[in-house]
PDB file of C-alpha atoms in Angstrom:
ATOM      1  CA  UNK N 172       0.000   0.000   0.000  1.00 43.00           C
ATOM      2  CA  UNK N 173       1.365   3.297  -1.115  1.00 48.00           C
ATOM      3  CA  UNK N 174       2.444   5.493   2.048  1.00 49.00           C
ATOM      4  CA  UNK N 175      -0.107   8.574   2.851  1.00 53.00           C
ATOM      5  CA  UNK N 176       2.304  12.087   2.653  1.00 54.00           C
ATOM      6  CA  UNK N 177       1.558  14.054   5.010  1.00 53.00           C
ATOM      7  CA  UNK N 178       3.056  17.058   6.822  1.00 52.00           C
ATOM      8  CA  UNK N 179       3.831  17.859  10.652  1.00 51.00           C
ATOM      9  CA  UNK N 180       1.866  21.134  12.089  1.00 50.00           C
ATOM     10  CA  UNK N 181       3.196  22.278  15.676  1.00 50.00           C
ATOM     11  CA  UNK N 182       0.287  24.435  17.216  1.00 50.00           C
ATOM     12  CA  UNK N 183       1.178  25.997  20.419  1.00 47.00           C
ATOM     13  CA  UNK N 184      -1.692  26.861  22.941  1.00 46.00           C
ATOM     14  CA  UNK N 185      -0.745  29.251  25.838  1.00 41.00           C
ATOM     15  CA  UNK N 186      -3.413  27.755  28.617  1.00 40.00           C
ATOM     16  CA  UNK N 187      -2.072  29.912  31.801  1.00 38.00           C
ATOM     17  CA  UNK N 188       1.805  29.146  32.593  1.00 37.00           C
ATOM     18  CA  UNK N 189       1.905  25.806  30.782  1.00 38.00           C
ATOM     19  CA  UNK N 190       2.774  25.764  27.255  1.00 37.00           C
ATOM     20  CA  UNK N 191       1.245  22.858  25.298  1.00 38.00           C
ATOM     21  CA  UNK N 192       2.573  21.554  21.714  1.00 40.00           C
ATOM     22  CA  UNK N 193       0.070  19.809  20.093  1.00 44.00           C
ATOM     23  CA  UNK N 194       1.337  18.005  16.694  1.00 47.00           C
ATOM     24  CA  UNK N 195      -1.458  17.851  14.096  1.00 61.00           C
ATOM     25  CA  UNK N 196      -0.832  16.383  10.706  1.00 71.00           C
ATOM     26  CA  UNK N 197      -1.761  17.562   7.122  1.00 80.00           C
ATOM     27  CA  UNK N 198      -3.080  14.834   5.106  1.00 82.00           C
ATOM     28  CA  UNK N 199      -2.617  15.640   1.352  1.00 87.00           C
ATOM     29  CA  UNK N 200      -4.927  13.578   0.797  1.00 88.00           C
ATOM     30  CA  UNK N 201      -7.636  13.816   2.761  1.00 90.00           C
ATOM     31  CA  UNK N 202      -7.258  17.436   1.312  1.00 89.00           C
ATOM     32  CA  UNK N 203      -7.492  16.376  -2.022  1.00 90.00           C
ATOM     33  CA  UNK N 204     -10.804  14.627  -1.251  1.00 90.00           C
ATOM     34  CA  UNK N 205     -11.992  17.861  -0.001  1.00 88.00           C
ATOM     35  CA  UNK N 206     -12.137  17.325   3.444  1.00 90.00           C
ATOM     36  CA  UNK N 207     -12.970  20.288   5.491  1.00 91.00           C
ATOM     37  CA  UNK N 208     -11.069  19.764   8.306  1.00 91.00           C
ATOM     38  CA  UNK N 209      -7.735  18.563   7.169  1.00 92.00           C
ATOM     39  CA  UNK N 210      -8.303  21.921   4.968  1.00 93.00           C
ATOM     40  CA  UNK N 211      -8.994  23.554   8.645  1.00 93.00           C
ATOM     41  CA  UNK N 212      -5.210  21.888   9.738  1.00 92.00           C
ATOM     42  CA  UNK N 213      -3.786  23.855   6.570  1.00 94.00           C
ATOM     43  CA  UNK N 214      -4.958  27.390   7.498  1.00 94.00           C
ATOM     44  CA  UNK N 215      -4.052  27.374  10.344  1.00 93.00           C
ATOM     45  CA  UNK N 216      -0.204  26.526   9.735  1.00 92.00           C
ATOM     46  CA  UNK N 217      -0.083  29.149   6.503  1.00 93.00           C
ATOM     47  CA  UNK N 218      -2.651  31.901   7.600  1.00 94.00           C
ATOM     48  CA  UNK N 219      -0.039  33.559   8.992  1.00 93.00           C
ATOM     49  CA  UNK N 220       2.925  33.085   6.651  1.00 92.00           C
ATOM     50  CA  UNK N 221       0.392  33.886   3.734  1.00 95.00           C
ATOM     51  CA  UNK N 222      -0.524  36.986   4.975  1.00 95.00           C
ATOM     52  CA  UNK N 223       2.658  38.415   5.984  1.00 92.00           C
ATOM     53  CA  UNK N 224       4.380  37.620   2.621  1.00 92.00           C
ATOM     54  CA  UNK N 225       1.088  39.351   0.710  1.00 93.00           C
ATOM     55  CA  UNK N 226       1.334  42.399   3.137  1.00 90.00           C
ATOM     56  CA  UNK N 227       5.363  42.410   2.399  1.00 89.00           C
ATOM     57  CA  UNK N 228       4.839  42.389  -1.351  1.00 90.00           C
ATOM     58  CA  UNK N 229       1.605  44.230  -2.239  1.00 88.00           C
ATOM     59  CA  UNK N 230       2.336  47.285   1.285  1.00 86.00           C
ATOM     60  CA  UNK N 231      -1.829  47.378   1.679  1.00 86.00           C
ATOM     61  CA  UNK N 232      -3.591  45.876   4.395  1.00 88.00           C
ATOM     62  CA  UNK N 233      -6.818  45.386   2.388  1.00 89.00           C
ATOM     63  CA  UNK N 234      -4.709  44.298  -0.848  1.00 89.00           C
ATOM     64  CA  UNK N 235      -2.935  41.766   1.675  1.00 92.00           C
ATOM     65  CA  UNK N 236      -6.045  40.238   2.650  1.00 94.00           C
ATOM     66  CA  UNK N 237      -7.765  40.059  -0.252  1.00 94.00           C
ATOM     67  CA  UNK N 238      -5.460  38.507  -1.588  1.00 95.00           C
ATOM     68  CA  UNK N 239      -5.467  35.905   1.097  1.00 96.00           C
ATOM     69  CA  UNK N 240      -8.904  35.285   0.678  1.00 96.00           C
ATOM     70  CA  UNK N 241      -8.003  34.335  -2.662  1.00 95.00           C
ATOM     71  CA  UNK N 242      -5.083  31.959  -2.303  1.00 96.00           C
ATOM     72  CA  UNK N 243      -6.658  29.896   0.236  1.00 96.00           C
ATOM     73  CA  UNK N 244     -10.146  29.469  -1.774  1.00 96.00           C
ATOM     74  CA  UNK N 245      -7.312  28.672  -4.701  1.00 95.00           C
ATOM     75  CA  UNK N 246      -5.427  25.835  -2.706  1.00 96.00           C
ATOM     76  CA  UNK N 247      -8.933  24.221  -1.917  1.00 95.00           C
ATOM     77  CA  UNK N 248      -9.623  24.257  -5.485  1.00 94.00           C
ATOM     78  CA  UNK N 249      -6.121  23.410  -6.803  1.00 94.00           C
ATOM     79  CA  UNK N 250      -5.330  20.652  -4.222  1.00 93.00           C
ATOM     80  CA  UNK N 251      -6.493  17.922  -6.639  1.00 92.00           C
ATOM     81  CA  UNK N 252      -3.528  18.542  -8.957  1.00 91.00           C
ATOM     82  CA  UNK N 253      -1.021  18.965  -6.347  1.00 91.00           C
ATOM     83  CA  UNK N 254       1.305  15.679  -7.097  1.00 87.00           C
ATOM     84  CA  UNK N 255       3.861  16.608  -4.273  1.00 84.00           C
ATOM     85  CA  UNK N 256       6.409  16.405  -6.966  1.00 83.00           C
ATOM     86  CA  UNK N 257       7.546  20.312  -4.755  1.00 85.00           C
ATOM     87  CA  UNK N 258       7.140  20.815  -0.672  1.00 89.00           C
ATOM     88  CA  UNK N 259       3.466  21.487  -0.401  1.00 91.00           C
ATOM     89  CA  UNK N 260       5.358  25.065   1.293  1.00 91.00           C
ATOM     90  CA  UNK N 261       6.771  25.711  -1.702  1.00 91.00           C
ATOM     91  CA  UNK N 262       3.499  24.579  -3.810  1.00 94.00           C
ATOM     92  CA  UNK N 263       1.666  27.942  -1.403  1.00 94.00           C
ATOM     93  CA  UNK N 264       4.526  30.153  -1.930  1.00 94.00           C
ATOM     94  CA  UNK N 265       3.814  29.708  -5.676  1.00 94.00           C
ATOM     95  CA  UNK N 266       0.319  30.632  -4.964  1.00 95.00           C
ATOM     96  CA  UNK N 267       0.854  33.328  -3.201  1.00 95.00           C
ATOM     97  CA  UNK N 268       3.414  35.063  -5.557  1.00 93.00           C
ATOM     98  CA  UNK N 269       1.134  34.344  -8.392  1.00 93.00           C
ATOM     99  CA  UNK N 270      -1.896  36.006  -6.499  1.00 94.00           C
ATOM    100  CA  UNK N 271       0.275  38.817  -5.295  1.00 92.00           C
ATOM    101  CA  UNK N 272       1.361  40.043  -8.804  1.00 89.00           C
ATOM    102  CA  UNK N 273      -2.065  39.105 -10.127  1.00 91.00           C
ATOM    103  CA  UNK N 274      -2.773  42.125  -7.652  1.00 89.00           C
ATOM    104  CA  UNK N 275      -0.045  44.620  -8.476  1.00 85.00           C
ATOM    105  CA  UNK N 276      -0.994  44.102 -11.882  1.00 85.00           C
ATOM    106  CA  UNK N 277      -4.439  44.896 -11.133  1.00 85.00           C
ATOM    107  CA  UNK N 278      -3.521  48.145  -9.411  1.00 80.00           C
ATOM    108  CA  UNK N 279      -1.251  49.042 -12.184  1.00 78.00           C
ATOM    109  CA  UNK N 280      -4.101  49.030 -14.492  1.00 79.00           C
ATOM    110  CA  UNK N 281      -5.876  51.010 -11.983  1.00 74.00           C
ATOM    111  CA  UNK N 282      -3.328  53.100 -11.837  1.00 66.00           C
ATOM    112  CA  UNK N 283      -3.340  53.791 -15.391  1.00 61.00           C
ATOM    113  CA  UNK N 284      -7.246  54.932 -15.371  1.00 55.00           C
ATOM    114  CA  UNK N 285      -5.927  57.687 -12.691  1.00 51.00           C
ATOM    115  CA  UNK N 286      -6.900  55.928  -9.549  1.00 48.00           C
ATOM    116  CA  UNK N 287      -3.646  55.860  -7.463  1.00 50.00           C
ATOM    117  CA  UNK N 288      -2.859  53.349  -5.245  1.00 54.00           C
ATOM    118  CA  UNK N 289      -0.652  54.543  -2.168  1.00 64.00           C
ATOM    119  CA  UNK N 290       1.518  52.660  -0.017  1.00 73.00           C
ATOM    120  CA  UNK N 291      -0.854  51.875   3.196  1.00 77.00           C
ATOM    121  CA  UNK N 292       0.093  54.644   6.443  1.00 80.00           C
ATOM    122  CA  UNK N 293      -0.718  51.407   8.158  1.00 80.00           C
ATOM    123  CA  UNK N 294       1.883  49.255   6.532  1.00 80.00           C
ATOM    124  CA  UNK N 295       4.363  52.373   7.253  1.00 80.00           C
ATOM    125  CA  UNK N 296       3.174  52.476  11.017  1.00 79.00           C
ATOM    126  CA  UNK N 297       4.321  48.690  11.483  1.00 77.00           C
ATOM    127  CA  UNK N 298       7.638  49.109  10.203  1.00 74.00           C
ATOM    128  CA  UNK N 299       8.286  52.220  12.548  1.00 75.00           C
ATOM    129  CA  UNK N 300       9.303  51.931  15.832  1.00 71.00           C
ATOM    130  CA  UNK N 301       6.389  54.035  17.602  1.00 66.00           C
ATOM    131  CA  UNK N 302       8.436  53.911  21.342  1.00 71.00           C
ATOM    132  CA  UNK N 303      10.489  56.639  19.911  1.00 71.00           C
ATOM    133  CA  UNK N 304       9.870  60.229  20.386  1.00 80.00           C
ATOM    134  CA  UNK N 305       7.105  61.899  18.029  1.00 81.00           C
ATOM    135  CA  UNK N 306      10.171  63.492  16.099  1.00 83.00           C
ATOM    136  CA  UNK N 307      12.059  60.559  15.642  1.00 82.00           C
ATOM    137  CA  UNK N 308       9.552  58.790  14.645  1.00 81.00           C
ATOM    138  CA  UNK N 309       8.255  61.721  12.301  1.00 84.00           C
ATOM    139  CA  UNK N 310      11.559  61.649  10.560  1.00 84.00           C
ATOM    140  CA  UNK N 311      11.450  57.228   9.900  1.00 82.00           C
ATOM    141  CA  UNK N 312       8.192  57.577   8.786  1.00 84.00           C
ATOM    142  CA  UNK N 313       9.510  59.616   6.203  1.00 86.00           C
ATOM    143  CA  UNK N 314      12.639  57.412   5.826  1.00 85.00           C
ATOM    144  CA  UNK N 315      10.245  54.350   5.503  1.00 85.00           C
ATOM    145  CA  UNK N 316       8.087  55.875   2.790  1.00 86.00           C
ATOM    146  CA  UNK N 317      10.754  56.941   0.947  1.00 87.00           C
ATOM    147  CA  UNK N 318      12.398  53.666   1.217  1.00 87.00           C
ATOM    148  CA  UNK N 319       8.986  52.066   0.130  1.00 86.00           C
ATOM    149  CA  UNK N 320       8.333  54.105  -2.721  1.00 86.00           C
ATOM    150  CA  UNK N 321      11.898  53.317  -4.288  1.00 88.00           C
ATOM    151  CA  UNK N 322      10.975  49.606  -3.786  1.00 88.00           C
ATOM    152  CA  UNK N 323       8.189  49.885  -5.418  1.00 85.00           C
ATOM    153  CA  UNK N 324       9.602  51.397  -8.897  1.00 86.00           C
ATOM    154  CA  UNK N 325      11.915  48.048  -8.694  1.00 89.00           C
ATOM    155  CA  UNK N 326      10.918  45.347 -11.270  1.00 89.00           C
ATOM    156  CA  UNK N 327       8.631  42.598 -10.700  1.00 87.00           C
ATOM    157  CA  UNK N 328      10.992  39.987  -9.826  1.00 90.00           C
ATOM    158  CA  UNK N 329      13.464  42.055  -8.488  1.00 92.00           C
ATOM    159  CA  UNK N 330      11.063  43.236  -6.155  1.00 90.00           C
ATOM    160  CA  UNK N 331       9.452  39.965  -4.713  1.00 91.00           C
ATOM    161  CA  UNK N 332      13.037  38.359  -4.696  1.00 92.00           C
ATOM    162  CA  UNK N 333      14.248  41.345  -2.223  1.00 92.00           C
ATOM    163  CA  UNK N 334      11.163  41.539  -0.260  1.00 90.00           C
ATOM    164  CA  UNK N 335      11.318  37.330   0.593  1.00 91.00           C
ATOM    165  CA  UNK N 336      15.490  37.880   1.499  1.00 90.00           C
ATOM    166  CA  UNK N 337      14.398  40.710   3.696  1.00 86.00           C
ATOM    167  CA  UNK N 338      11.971  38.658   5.274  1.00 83.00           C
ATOM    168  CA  UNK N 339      14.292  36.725   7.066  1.00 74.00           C
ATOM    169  CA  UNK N 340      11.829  33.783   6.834  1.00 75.00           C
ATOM    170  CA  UNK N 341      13.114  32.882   3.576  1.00 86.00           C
ATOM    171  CA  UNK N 342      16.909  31.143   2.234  1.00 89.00           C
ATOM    172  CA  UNK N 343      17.943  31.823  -1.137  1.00 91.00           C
ATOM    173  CA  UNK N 344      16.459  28.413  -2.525  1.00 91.00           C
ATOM    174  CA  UNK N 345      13.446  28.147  -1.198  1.00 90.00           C
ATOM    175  CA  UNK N 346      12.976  31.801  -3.068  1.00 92.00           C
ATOM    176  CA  UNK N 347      14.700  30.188  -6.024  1.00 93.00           C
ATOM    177  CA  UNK N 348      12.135  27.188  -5.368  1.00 91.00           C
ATOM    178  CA  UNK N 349       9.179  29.715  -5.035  1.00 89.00           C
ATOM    179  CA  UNK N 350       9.659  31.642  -7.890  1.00 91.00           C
ATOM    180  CA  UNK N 351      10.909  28.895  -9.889  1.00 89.00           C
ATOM    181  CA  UNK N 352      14.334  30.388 -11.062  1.00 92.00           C
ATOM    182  CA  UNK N 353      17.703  29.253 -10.046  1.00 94.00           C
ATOM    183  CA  UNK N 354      20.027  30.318  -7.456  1.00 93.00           C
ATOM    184  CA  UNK N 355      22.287  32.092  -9.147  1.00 95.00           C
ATOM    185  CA  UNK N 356      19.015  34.367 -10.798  1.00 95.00           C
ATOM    186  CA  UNK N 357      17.577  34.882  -7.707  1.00 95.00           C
ATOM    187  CA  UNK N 358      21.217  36.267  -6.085  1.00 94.00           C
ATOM    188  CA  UNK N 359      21.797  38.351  -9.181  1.00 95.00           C
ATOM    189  CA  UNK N 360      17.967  39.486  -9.256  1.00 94.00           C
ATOM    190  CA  UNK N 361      18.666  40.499  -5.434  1.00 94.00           C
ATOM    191  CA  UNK N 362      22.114  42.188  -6.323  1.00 94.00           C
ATOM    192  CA  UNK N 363      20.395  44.769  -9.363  1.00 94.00           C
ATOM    193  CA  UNK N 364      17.472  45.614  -6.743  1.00 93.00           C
ATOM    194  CA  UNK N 365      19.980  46.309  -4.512  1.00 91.00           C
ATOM    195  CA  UNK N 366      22.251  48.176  -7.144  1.00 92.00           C
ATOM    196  CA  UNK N 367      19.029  50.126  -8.448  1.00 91.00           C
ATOM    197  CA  UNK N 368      17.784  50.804  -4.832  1.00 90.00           C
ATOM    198  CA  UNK N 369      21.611  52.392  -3.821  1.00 89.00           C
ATOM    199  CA  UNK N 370      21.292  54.453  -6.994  1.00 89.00           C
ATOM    200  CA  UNK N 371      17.720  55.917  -5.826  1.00 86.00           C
ATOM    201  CA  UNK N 372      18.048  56.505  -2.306  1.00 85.00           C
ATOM    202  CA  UNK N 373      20.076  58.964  -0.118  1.00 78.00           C
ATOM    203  CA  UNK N 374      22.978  57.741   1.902  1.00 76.00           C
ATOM    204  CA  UNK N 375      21.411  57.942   5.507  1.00 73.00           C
ATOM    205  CA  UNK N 376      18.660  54.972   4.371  1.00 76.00           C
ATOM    206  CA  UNK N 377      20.884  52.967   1.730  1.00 73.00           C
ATOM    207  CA  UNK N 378      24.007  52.774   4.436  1.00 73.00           C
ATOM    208  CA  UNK N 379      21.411  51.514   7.020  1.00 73.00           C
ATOM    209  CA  UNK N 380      19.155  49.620   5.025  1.00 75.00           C
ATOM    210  CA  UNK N 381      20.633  47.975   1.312  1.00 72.00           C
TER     211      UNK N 381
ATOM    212  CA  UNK M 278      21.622  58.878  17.615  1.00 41.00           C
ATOM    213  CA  UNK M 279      19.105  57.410  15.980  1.00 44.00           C
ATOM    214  CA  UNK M 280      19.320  53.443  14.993  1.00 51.00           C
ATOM    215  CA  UNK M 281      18.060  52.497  11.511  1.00 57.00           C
ATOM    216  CA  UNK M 282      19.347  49.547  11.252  1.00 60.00           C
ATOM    217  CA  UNK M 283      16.919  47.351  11.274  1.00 74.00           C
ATOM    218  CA  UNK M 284      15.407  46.488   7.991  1.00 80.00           C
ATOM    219  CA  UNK M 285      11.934  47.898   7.537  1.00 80.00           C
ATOM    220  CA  UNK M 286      10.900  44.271   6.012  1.00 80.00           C
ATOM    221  CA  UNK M 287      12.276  42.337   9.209  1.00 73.00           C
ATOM    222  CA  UNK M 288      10.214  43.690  11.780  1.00 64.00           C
ATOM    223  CA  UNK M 289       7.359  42.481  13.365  1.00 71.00           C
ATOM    224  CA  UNK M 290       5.017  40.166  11.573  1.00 80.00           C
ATOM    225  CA  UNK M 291       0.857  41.073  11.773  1.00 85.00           C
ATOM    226  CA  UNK M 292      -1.310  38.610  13.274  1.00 89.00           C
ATOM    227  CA  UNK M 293      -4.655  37.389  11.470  1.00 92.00           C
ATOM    228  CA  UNK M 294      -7.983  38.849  12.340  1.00 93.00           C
ATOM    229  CA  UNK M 295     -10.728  36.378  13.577  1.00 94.00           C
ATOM    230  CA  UNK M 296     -12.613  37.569  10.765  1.00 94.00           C
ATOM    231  CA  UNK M 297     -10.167  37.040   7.795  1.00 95.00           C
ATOM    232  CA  UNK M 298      -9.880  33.297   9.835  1.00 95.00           C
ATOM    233  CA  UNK M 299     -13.167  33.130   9.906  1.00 95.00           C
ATOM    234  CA  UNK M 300     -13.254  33.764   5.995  1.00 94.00           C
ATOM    235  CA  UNK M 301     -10.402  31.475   5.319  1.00 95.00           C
ATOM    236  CA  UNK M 302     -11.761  28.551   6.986  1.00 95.00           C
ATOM    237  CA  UNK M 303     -14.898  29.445   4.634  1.00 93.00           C
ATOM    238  CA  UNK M 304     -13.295  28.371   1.419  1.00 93.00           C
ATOM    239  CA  UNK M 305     -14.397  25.119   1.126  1.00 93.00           C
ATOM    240  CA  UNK M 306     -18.303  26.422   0.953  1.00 93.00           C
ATOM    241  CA  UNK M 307     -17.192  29.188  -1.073  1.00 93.00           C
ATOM    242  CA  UNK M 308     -15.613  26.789  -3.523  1.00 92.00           C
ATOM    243  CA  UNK M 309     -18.306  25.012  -3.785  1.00 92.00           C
ATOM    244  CA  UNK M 310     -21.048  27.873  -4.202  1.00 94.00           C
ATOM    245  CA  UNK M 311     -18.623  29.093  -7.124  1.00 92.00           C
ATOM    246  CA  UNK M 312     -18.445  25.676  -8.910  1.00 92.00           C
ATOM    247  CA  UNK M 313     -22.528  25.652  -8.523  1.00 94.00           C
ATOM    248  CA  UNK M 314     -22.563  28.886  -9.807  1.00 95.00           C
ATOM    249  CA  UNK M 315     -20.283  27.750 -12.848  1.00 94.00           C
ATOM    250  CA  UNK M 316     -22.039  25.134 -13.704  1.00 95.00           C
ATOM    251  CA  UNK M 317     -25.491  26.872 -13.636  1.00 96.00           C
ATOM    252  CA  UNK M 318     -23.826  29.574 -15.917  1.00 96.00           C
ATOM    253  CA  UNK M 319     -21.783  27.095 -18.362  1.00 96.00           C
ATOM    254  CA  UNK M 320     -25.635  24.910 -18.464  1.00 97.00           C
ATOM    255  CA  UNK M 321     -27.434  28.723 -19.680  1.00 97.00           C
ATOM    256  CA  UNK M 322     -25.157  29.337 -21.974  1.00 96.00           C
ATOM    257  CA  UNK M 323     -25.083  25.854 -23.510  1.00 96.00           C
ATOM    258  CA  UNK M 324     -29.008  26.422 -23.619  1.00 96.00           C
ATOM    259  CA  UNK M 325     -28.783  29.474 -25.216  1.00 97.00           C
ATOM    260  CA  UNK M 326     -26.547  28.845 -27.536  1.00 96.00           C
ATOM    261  CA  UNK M 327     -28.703  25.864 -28.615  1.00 96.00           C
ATOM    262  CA  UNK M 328     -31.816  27.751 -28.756  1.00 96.00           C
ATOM    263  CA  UNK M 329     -29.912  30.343 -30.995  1.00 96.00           C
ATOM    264  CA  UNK M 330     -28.551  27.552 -33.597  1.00 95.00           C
ATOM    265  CA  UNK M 331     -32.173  26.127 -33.556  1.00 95.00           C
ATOM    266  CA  UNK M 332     -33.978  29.421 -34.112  1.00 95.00           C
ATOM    267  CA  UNK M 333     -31.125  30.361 -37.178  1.00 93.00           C
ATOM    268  CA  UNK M 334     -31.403  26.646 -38.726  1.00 92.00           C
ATOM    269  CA  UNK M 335     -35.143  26.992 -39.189  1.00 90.00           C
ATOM    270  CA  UNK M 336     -35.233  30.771 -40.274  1.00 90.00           C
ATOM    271  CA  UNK M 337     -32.819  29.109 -43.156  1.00 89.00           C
ATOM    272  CA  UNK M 338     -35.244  26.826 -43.993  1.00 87.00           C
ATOM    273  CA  UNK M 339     -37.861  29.277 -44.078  1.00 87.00           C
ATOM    274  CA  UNK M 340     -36.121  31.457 -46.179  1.00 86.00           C
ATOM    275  CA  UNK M 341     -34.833  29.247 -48.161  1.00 84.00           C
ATOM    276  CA  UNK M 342     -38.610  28.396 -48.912  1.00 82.00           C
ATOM    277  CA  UNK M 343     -39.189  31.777 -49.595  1.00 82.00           C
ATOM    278  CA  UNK M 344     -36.456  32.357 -51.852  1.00 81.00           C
ATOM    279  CA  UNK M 345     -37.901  29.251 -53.869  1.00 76.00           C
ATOM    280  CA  UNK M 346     -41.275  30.613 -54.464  1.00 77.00           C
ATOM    281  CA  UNK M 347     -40.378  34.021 -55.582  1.00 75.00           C
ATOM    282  CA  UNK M 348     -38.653  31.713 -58.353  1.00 74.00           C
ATOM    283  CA  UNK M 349     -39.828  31.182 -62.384  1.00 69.00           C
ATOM    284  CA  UNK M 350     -40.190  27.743 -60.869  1.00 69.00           C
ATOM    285  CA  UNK M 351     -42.566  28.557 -58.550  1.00 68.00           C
ATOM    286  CA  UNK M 352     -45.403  28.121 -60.297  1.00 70.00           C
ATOM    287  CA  UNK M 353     -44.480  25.288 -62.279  1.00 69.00           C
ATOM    288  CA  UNK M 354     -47.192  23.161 -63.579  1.00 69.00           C
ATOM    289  CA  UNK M 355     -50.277  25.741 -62.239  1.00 69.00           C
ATOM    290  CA  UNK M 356     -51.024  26.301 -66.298  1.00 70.00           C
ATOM    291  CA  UNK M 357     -50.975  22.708 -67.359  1.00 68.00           C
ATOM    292  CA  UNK M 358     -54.189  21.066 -68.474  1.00 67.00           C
ATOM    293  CA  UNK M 359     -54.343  17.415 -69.413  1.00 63.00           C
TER     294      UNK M 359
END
């Protein structure tokens, strides 16, 4: 009989003092049946990762999760082809860049019918330290945008491949293995944002930041 | 002095909302209401698209009737006697 793949989920519940680690397991197959709950077991263990890499790429809260919305309802439908020839992680991450340029594409042509999409204050608000003092904080806001803005005018690729390094959640291959390019693509895809981001920005953000 | 070194993209990660879980763990009925919804859509156009091909195929026929009788053959045989 041909062995069931599945994959390990580590859920932590905080009950009081006593941390408990409850292992759950994702059963491709079960998911490929349709079954709700092993679908359940899945959101749980990407929700998170999902949405952070959508609110990384697309900078919009409501963008990010939309686009969430979307990826998930797309993995229920899509599950049935999945033939675990790739990590089912990397199979997501696909996803999820796919959806996420589906969406910057969409604002672009937005954008070209003169409705300007801005980079969410919220999105700048979470990447500023708010402890500092009002001026400090003032001044990285600005920083931030700044910084934002020049990512933005980076190329598709170029962009998703620095945002992912930056994440810290990411090594080079399982980029490579996300956006389906080799290594030595996504380094030199990383080193011309970088290049075109040092040429853009003013020395106080590229000496701390690029 | 003011640190910037941290990396604007390596901070803090957002948590989910109970609604967007809430949505998310919807998918599966949504999926389903959307394939319904597809296959009530694909089944009217199918039927209209039949209707349309049966409506044109007899209006050819008609016509095609028509176009006969407004021939010099149309009244062939009205002025024979025996």
């Amino acid at each position: 009989m041909a062995e069931r793949p599945t994959f390990l989920l580590t859920q932590v519940f905080r009950c009081d003092d006593i941390q408990l680690t409850v292992s759950q397991e994702i059963d491709i197959q079960a998911l490929q049946r349709g079954d709700v709950h092993a679908f359940e077991v899945l959101v749980i263990q990407y929700e998170k990762k999902v949405l952070n890499m959508c609110w990384y790429i697309l900078q919009n809260k409501e963008e990010a999760e939309d686009a969430t919305q979307d990826i998930f309802l797309t993995i229920y439908q899509s599950i049935p082809k999945f033939k675990g020839d790739a990590k089912l992680s990397t199979w997501i991450h696909r996803i999820t860049l796919n959806k996420c340029l589906e969406h910057i594409r969409k604002a672009k042509r937005k954008k070209r019918f003169g409705i300007h999409l801005r980079i969410d204050p919220a999105f700048i608000d979470h990447t500023v330290d708010l402890n500092k003092n009002p001026e400090e904080a003032l001044m990285e806001k600005e920083r931030v945008k700044v910084f934002l803005e020049a990512v933005q005018q980076l190329s598709e690729n170029q962009r998703i491949a620095y945002t992912l390094h930056h994440m810290d959640e990411f090594s080079y291959k399982e980029i490579s293995e996300s956006m389906n390019l080799s290594l030595s693509a996504i380094e030199s895809l990383i080193f011309r944002a970088k290049q075109h981001l040092k040429a853009t920005l003013n020395d106080s953000i590229k000496n701390n930041w690029i | 002095m003011q640190n910037l070194n941290e990396h604007p993209f390596s901070k803090k990660r957002i948590e989910v909302s109970s609604s967007l879980h809430d949505m998310l763990m919807q998918a599966p009925a949504l999926a389903k209401k959307e394939k319904r919804q597809t296959g009530f859509f694909a089944i009217v156009t199918i039927l209209c698209l039949t209707l349309n091909l049966l409506y044109f195929s007899s209006r050819q026929e008609k016509l095609a009737e028509e176009e006969l009788l407004e021939t010099q053959y149309a009244n062939f045989g009205s002025n024979l006697s025996i």
